[in-house]
CSV table of C-alpha atoms in Angstrom, one decimal:
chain,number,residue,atom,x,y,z
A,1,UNK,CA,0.0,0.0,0.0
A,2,UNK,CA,1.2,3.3,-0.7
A,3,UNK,CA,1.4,5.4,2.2
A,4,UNK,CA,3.4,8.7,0.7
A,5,UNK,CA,3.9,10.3,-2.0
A,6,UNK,CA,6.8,12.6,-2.3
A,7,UNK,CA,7.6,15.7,-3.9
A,8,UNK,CA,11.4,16.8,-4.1
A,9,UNK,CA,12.5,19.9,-5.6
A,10,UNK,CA,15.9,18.8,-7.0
A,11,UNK,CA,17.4,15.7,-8.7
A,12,UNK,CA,20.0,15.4,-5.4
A,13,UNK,CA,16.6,15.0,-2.6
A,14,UNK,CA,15.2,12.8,-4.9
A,15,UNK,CA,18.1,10.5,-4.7
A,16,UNK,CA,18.3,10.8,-0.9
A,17,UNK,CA,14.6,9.9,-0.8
A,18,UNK,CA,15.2,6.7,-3.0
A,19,UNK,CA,18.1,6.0,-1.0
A,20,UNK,CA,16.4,6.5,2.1
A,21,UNK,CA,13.2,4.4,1.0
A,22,UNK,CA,15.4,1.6,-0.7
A,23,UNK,CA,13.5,-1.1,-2.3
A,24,UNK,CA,9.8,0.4,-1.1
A,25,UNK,CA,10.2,3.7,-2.8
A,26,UNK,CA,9.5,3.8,-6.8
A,27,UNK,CA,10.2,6.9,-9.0
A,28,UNK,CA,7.0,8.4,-10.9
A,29,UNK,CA,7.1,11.1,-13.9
A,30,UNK,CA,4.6,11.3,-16.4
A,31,UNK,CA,2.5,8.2,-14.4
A,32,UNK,CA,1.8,6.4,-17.5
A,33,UNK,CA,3.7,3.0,-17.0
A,34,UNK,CA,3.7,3.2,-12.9
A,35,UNK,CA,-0.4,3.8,-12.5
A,36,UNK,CA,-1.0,0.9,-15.0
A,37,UNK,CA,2.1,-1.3,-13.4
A,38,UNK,CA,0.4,-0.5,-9.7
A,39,UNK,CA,-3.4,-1.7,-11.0
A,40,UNK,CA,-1.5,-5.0,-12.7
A,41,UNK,CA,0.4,-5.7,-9.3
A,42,UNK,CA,3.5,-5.8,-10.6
A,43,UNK,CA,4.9,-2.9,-7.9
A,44,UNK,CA,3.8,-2.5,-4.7
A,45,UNK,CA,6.1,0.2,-3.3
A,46,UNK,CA,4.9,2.1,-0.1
A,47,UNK,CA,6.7,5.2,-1.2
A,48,UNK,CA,6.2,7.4,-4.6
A,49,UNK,CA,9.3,9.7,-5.5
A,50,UNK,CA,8.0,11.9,-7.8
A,51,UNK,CA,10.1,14.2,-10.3
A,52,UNK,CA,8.0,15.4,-12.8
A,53,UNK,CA,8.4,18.8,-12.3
A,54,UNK,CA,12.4,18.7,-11.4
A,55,UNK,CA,13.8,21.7,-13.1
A,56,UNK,CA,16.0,21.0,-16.0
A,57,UNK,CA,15.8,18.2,-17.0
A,58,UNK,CA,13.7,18.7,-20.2
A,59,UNK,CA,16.0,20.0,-22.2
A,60,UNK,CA,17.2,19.5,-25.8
A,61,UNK,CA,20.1,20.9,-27.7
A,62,UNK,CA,23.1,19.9,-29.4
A,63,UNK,CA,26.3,19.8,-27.8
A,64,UNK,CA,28.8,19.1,-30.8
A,65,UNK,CA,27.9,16.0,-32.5
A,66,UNK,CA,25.8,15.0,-29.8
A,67,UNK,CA,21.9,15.7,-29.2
A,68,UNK,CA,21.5,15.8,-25.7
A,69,UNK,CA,18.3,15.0,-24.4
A,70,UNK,CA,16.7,15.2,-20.9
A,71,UNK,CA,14.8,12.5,-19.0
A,72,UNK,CA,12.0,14.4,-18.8
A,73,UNK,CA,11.0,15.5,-22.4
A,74,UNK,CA,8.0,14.4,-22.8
A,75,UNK,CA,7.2,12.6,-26.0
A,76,UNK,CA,4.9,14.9,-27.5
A,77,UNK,CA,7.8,17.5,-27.0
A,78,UNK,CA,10.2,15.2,-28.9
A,79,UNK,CA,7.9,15.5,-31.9
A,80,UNK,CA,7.4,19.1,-32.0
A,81,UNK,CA,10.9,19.5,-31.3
A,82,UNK,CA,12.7,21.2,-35.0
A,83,UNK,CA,16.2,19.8,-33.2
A,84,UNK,CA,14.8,16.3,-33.2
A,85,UNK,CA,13.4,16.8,-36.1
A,86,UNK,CA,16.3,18.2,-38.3
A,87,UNK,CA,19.2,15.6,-36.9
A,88,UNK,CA,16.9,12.5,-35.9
A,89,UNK,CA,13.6,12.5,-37.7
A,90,UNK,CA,13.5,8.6,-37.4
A,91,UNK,CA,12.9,9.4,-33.6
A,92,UNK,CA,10.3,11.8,-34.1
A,93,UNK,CA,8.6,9.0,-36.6
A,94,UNK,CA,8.7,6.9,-33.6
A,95,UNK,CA,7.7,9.0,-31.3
A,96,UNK,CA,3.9,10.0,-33.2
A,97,UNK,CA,3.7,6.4,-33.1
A,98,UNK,CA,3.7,5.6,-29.2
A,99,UNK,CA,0.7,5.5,-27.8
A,100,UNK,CA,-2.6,8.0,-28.1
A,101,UNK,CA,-1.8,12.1,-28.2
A,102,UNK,CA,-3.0,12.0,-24.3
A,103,UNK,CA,-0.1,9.4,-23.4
A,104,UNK,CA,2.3,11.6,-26.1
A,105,UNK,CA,1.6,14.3,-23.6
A,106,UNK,CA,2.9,12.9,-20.5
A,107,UNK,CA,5.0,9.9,-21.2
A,108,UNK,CA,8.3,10.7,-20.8
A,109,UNK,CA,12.0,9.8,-22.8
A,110,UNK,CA,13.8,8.6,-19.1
A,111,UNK,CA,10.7,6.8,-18.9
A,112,UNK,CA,9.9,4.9,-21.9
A,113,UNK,CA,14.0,3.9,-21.8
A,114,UNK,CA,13.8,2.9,-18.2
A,115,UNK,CA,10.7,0.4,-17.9
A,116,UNK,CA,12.9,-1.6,-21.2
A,117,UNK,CA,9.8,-2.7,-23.0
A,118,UNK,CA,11.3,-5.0,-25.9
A,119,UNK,CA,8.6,-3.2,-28.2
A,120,UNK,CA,9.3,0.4,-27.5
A,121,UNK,CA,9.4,2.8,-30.3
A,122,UNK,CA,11.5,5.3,-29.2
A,123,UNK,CA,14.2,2.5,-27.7
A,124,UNK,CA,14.5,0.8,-31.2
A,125,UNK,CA,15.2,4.3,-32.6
A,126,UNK,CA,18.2,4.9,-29.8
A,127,UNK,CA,18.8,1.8,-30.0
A,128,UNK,CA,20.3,2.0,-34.0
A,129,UNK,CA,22.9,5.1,-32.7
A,130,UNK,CA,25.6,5.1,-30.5
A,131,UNK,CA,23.5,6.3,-27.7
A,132,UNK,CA,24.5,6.9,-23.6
A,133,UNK,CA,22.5,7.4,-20.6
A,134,UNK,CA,23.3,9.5,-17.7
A,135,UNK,CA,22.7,8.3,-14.5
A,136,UNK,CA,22.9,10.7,-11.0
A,137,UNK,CA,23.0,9.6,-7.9
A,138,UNK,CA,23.7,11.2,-4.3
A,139,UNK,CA,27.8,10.4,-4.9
A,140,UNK,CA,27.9,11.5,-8.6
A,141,UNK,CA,26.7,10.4,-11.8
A,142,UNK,CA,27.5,7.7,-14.1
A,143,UNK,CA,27.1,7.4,-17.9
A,144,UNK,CA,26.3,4.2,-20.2
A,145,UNK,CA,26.0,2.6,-22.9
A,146,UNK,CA,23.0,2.5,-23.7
A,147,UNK,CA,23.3,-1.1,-24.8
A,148,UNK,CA,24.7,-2.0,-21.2
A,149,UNK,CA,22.3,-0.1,-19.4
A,150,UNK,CA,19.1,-2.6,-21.3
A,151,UNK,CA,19.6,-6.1,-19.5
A,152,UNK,CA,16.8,-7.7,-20.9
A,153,UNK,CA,13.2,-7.5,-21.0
A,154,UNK,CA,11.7,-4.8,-18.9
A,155,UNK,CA,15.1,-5.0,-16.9
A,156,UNK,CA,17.6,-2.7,-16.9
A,157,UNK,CA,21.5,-1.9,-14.4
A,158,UNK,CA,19.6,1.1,-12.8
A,159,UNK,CA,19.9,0.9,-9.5
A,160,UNK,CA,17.0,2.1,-7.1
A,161,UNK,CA,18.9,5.2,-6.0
A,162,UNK,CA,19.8,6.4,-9.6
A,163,UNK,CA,17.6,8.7,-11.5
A,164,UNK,CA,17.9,8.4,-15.1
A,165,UNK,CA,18.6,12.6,-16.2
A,166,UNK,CA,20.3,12.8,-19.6
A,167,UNK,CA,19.9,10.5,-23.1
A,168,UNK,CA,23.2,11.4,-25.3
A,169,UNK,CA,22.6,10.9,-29.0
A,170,UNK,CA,25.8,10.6,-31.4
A,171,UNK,CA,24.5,12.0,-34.5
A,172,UNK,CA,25.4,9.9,-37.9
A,173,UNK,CA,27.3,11.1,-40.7
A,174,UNK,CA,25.4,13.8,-42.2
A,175,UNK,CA,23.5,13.3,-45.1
A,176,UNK,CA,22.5,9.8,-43.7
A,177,UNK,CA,18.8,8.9,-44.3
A,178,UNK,CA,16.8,7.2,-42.1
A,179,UNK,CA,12.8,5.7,-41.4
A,180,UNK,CA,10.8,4.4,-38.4
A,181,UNK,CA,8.4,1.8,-39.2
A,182,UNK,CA,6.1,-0.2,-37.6
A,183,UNK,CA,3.8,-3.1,-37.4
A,184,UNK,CA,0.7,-3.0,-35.2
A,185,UNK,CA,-2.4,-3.6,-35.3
A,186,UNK,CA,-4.2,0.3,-34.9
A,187,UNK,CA,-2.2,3.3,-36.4
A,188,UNK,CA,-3.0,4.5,-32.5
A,189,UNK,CA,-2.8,3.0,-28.8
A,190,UNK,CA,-1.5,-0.2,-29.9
A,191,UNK,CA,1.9,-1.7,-29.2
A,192,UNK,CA,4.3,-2.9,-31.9
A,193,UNK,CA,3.9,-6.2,-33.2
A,194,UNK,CA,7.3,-5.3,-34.6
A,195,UNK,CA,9.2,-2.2,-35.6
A,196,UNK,CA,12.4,-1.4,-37.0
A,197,UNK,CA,14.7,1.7,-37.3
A,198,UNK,CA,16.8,2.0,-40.4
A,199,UNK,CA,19.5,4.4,-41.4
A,200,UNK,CA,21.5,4.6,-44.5
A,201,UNK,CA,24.3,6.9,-45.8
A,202,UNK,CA,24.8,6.5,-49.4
A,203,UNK,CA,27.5,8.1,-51.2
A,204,UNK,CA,27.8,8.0,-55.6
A,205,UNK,CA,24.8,5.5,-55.4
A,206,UNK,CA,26.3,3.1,-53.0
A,207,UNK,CA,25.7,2.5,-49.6
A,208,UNK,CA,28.7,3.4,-47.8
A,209,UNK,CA,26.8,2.4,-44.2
A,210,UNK,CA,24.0,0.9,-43.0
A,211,UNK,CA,22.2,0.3,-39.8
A,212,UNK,CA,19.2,-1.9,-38.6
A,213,UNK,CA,17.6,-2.2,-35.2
A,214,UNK,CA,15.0,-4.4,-35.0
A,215,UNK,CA,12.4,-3.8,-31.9
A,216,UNK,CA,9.2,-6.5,-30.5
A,217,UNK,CA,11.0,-9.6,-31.8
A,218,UNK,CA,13.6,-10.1,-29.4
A,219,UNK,CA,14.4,-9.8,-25.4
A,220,UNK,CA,15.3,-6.0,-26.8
A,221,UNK,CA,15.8,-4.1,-29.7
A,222,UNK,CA,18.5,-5.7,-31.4
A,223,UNK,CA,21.2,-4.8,-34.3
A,224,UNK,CA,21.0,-6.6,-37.1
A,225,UNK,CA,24.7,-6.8,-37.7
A,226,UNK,CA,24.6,-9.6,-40.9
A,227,UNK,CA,22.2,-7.7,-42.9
A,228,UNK,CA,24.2,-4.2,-42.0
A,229,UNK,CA,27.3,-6.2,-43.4
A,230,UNK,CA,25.7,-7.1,-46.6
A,231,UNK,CA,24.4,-3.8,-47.7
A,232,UNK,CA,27.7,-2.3,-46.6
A,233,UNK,CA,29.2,-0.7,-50.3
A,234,UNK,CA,26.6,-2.0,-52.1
A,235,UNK,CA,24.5,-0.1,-54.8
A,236,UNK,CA,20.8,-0.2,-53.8
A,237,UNK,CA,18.6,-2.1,-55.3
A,238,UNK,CA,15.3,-3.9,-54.3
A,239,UNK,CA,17.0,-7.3,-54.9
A,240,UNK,CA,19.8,-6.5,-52.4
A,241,UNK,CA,17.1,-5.1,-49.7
A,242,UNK,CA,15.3,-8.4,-49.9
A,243,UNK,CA,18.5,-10.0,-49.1
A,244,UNK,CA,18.9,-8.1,-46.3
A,245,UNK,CA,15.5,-9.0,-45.4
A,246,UNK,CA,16.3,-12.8,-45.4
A,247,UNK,CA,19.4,-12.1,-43.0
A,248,UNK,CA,17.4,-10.3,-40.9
A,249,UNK,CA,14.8,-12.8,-40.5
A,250,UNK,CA,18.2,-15.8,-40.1
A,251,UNK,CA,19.5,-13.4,-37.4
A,252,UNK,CA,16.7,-12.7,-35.1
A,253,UNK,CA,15.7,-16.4,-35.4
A,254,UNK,CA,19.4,-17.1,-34.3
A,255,UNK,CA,19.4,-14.3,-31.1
A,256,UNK,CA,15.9,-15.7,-30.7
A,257,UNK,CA,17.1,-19.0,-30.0
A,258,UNK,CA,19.8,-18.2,-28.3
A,259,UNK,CA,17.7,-16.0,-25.9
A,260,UNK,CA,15.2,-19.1,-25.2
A,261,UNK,CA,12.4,-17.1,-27.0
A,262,UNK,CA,9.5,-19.5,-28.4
A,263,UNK,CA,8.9,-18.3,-31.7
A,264,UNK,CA,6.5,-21.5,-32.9
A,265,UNK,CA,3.3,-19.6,-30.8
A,266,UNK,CA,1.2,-18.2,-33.2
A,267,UNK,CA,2.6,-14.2,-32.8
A,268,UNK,CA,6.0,-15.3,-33.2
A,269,UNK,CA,5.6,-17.2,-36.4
A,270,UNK,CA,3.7,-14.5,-37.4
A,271,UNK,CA,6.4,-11.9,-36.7
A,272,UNK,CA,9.1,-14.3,-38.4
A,273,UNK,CA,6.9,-14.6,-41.9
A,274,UNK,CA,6.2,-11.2,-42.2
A,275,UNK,CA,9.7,-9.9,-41.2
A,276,UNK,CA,12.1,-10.5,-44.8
A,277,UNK,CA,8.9,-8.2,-46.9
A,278,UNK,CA,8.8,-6.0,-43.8
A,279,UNK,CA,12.3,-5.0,-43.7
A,280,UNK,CA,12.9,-4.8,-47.4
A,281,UNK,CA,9.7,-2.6,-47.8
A,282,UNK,CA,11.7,0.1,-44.7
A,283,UNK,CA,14.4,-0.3,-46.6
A,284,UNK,CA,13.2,0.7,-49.9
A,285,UNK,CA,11.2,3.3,-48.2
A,286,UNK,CA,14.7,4.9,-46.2
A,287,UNK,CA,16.9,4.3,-49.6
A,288,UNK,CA,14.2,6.9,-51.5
A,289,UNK,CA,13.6,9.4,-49.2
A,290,UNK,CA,15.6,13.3,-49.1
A,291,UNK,CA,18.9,13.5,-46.9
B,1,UNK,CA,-1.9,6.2,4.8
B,2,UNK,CA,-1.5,10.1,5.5
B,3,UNK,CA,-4.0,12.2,2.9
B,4,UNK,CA,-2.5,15.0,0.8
B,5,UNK,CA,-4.0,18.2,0.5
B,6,UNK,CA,-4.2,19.3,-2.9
B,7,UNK,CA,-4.6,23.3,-3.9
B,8,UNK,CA,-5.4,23.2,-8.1
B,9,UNK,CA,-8.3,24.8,-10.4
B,10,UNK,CA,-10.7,23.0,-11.6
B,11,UNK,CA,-12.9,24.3,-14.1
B,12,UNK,CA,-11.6,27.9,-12.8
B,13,UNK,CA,-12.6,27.4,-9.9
B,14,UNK,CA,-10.2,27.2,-6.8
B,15,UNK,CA,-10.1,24.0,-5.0
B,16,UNK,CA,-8.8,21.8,-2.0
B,17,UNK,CA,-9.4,18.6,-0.8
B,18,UNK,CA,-7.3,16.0,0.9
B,19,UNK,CA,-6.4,12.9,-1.6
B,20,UNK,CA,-4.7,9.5,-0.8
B,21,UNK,CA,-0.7,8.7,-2.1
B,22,UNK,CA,-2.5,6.0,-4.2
B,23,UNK,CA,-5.1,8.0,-5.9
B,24,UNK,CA,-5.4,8.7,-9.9
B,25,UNK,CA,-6.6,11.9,-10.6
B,26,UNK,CA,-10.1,10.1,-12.2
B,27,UNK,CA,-10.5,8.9,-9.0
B,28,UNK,CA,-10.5,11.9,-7.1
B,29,UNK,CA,-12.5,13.7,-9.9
B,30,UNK,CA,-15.4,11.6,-9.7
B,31,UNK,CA,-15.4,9.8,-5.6
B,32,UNK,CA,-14.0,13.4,-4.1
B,33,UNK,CA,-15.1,16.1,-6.1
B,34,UNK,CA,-18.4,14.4,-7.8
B,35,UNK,CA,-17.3,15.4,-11.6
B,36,UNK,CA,-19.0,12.2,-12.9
B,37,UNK,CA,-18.8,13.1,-16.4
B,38,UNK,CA,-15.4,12.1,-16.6
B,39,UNK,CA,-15.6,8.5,-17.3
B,40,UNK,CA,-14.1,5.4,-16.4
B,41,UNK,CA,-13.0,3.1,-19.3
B,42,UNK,CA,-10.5,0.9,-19.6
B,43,UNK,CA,-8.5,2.2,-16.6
B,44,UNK,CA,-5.1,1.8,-18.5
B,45,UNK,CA,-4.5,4.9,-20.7
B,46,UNK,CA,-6.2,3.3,-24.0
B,47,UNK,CA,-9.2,4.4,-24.7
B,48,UNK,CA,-9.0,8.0,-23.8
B,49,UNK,CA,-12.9,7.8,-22.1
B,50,UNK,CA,-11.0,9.4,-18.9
B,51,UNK,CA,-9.7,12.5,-21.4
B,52,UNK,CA,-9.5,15.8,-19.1
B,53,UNK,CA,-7.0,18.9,-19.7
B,54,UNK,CA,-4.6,19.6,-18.0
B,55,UNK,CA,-2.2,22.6,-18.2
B,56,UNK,CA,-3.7,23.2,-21.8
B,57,UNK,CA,-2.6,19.3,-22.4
B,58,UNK,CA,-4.7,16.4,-22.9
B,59,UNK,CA,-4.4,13.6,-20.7
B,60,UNK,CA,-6.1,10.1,-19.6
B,61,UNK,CA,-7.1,10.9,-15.9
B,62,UNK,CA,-6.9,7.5,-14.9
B,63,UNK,CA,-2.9,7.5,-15.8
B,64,UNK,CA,-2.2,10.7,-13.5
B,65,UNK,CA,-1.7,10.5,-9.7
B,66,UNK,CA,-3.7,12.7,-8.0
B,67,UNK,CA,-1.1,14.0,-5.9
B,68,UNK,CA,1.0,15.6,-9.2
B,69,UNK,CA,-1.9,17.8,-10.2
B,70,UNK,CA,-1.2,20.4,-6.9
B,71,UNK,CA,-0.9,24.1,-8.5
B,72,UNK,CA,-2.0,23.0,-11.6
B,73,UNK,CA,-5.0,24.2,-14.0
B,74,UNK,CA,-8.0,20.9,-15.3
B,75,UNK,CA,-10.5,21.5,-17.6
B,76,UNK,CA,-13.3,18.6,-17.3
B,77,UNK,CA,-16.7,18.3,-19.3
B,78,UNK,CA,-18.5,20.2,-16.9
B,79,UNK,CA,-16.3,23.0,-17.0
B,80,UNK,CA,-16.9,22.8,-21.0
B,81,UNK,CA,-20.0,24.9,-21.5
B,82,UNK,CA,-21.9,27.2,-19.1
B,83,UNK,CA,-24.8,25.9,-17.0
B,84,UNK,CA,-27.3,27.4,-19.7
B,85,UNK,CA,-25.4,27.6,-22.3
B,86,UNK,CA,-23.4,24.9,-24.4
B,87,UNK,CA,-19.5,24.9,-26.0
B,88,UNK,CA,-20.0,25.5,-29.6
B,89,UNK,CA,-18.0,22.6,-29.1
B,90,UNK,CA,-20.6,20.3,-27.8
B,91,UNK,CA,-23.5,22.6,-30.0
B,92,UNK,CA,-22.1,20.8,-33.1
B,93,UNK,CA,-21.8,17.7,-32.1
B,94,UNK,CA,-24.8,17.5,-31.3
B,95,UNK,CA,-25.8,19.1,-34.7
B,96,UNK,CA,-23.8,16.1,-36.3
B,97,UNK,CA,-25.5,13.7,-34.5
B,98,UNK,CA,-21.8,12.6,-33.2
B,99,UNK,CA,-23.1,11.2,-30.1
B,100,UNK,CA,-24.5,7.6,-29.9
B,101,UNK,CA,-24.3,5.6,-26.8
B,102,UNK,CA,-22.2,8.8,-25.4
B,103,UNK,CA,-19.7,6.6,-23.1
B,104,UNK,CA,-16.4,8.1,-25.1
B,105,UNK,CA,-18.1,11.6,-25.6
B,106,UNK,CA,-16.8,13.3,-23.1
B,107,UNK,CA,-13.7,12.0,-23.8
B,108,UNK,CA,-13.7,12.9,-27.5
B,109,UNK,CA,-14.8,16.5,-26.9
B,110,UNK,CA,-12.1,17.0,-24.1
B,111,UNK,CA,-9.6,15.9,-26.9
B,112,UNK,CA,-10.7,17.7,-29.2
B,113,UNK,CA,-11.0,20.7,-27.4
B,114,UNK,CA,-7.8,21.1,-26.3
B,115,UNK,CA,-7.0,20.9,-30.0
B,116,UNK,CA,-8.5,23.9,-30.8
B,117,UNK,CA,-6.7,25.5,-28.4
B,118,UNK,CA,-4.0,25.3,-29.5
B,119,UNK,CA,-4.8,25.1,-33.5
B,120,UNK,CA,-7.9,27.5,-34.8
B,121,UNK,CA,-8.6,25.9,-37.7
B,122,UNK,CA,-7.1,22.6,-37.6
B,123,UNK,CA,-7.0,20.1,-40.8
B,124,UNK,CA,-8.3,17.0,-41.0
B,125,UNK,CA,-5.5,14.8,-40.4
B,126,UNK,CA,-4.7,17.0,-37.0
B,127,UNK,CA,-8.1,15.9,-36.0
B,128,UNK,CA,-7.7,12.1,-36.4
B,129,UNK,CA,-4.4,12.7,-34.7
B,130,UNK,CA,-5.9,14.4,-32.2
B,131,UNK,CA,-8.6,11.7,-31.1
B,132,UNK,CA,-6.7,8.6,-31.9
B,133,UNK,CA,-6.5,8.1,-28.4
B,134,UNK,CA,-10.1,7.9,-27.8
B,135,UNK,CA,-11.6,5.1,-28.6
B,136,UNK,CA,-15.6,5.1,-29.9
B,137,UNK,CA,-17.1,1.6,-29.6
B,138,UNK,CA,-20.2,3.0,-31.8
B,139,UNK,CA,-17.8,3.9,-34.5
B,140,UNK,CA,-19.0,6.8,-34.9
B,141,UNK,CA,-15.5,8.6,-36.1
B,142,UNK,CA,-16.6,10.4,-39.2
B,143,UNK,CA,-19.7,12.6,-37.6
B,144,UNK,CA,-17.2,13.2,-34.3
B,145,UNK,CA,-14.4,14.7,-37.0
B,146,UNK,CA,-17.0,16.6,-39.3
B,147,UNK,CA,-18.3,18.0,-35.8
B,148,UNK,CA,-15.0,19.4,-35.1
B,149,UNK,CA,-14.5,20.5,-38.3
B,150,UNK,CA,-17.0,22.3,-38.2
B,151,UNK,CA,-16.2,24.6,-35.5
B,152,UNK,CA,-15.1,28.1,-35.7
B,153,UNK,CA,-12.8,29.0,-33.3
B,154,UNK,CA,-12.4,32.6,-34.3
């Protein structure tokens, strides 16, 4: 049972608090996973921390090739952000595609990144750039990999004392393309059967690099290293994007296996046959649009 | 479990009322402060029934504690017209006949009134976007977006 809720003003009492509290104390911002994780009984903390109204820590700029972003931009600020929208347009795809505009509103970046879901939009997006978290806590701060910070599904190396404040973004060459897409079953309030994020820098027709990440399939969104290999200095061409779409598909059943994921239930076979036209299709789509 | 006294407007009116740690801000609306026409859906943040405004956003009620709403402005459905006097808002749906069973109404007209605050004359496709996160079991979509499309804002 939840007997209080807390209200500090900056990012070091919060800490204290969730120090104080330990394991009883969870941290709440825009609500939206914590209220629905409370009513499923997955939590039962005695103690709410709640920050969403620390001061700074919704900011977003660029800080030389980086885009820095703060924990608590919410997602509907992500997509009418013109910074996002100039250096990683991919992320403000995936961002009109979480949720309904109500959850857009107060769903927040630290907290879509921090509850891990394997199908999260905006994580497959990060998840295709060199990407860090920051991560304060009373002592100091610390700053990750974004790829070490995700342990597996909904699980992350956060401990309870940290508060997620800052998502670093390395930008990609410029002049790199790159597309959102996903697979679900309402263009709104529906979770992704499967999405994928897909950049591509092409220089005198060929593809000079490529990069997949592929989100709902596996334990989280994963790089799909083989295809990203084949299309490597390659010219484009549909042929070559339905290779890439085969790999895909002989990768993630691969990291599926080796994860212990079933994939013979009816949504995973699913997933796996629609996967090689999926890809090939974002692809095609990334390879055509404007730098 | 210590209550929490709350200080917000609602409906621009000044108000305060002890809440529990655990309470959504649906909760409180419709148990504390008797705003029944906010309704109760799906309880999850899906179907956008619960749809109230706060600080000029659109939100599901039912995904906000109560506790995070102290010092802060909500617009519900009753604060939407005047006692004797309807929203143009609410005038045309009802001239559209955009109301059937009325469950996600309220919800609707919350949404898409905070749209056109901040968008006078918005387009179409800003429409759907805006009440894609109501759902209308009726299936009444087209006469709720001609109602809103309808509206002059001016």
């Amino acid at each position: 049972m939840i007997r209080s809720f807390l209200r500090p003003v900056t990012i070091y009492d919060a800490c204290q608090q969730m120090r104080d509290h330990g394991e009883n104390a969870v941290l709440v911002a825009g609500a939206t996973h914590v209220v629905n994780e409370l009513h499923r009984g997955l939590i039962n903390p005695s103690v709410l921390v709640d920050i969403y109204r620390l001061n700074g820590l919704d900011v977003i700029c660029m800080e030389g090739e980086e885009l820095m972003l703060g924990s608590l931009v919410t997602i509907s600020e992500l997509i009418a952000s013109s910074v996002v929208r100039q250096f990683v347009p991919a992320l403000c795809q995936a961002a009109q595609s979480v949720g309904g505009k109500q959850r857009r509103n107060r769903g927040t970046l630290g907290g879509s990144i921090v509850h891990a879901d394997p199908g999260d939009e905006i994580l497959s997006v990060l998840s295709a750039f060199d990407c860090c978290v920051v991560l304060k806590d009373i002592e100091g701060e610390r700053v990750l990999d974004l790829r070490e910070f995700i342990s597996g599904i909904r699980q992350t190396t956060i401990r309870n004392d940290e508060i997620l404040t800052e998502v670093r973004i390395r930008l990609p060459e410029r002049g790199s393309r790159m597309s959102f897409r996903k697979v679900s079953r309402r263009n709104a309030s529906s979770s992704s059967v499967m999405n994928l994020t897909c950049l591509l820098l092409l220089k005198d027709n060929r593809i000079v690099c490529a990069r997949l990440a592929l989100g709902s399939v596996l334990t989280k969104a994963h790089r799909m290293s083989d295809a990203e290999v084949l299309l490597a200095q390659k010219k484009p061409s549909r042929t070559l994007f339905e290779k890439a779409g085969s790999l895909v598909l002989n990768q993630a059943l691969q990291e599926a296996e080796s994860e212990g994921l079933g994939i013979v239930d009816s949504v995973g076979s699913y997933k796996f046959s629609l996967m090689p036209h999926f890809v090939a299709q974002v692809l095609t789509e990334t390879w055509e649009r404007k730098e | 479990m210590g209550a929490l006294r709350i200080d917000c407007t609602i409906n621009g009116r000044k108000v305060s009322f002890l809440a529990g740690a655990d309470q959504t801000l649906l909760e409180a609306l419709r148990e504390q402060l008797k705003l029944k026409g906010t309704k109760c859906g799906c309880g999850i943040g899906e179907c956008g029934a619960c749809t109230v405004i706060l600080d000029g956003l659109a939100v599901c009620s039912c995904q906000v504690f109560v506790a995070q709403i102290d010092g802060c402005a909500i617009l519900t459905i009753e604060g939407l017209g005047q006692h004797d006097e309807l929203d143009p808002l609410q005038e045309s749906f009802v001239e559209h006949r955009a109301v059937q069973c009325g469950f996600c109404t309220s919800g609707m007209l919350m949404s898409a009134k905070a749209l056109l605050m901040s968008r006078k004359r918005p387009t179409r496709e800003e429409i759907r976007q805006a009440i894609s996160g109501n759902l209308c079991r009726c299936s009444d979509y087209n006469n709720i977006v001609l109602a809103i499309e309808d509206i002059d804002s001016e």
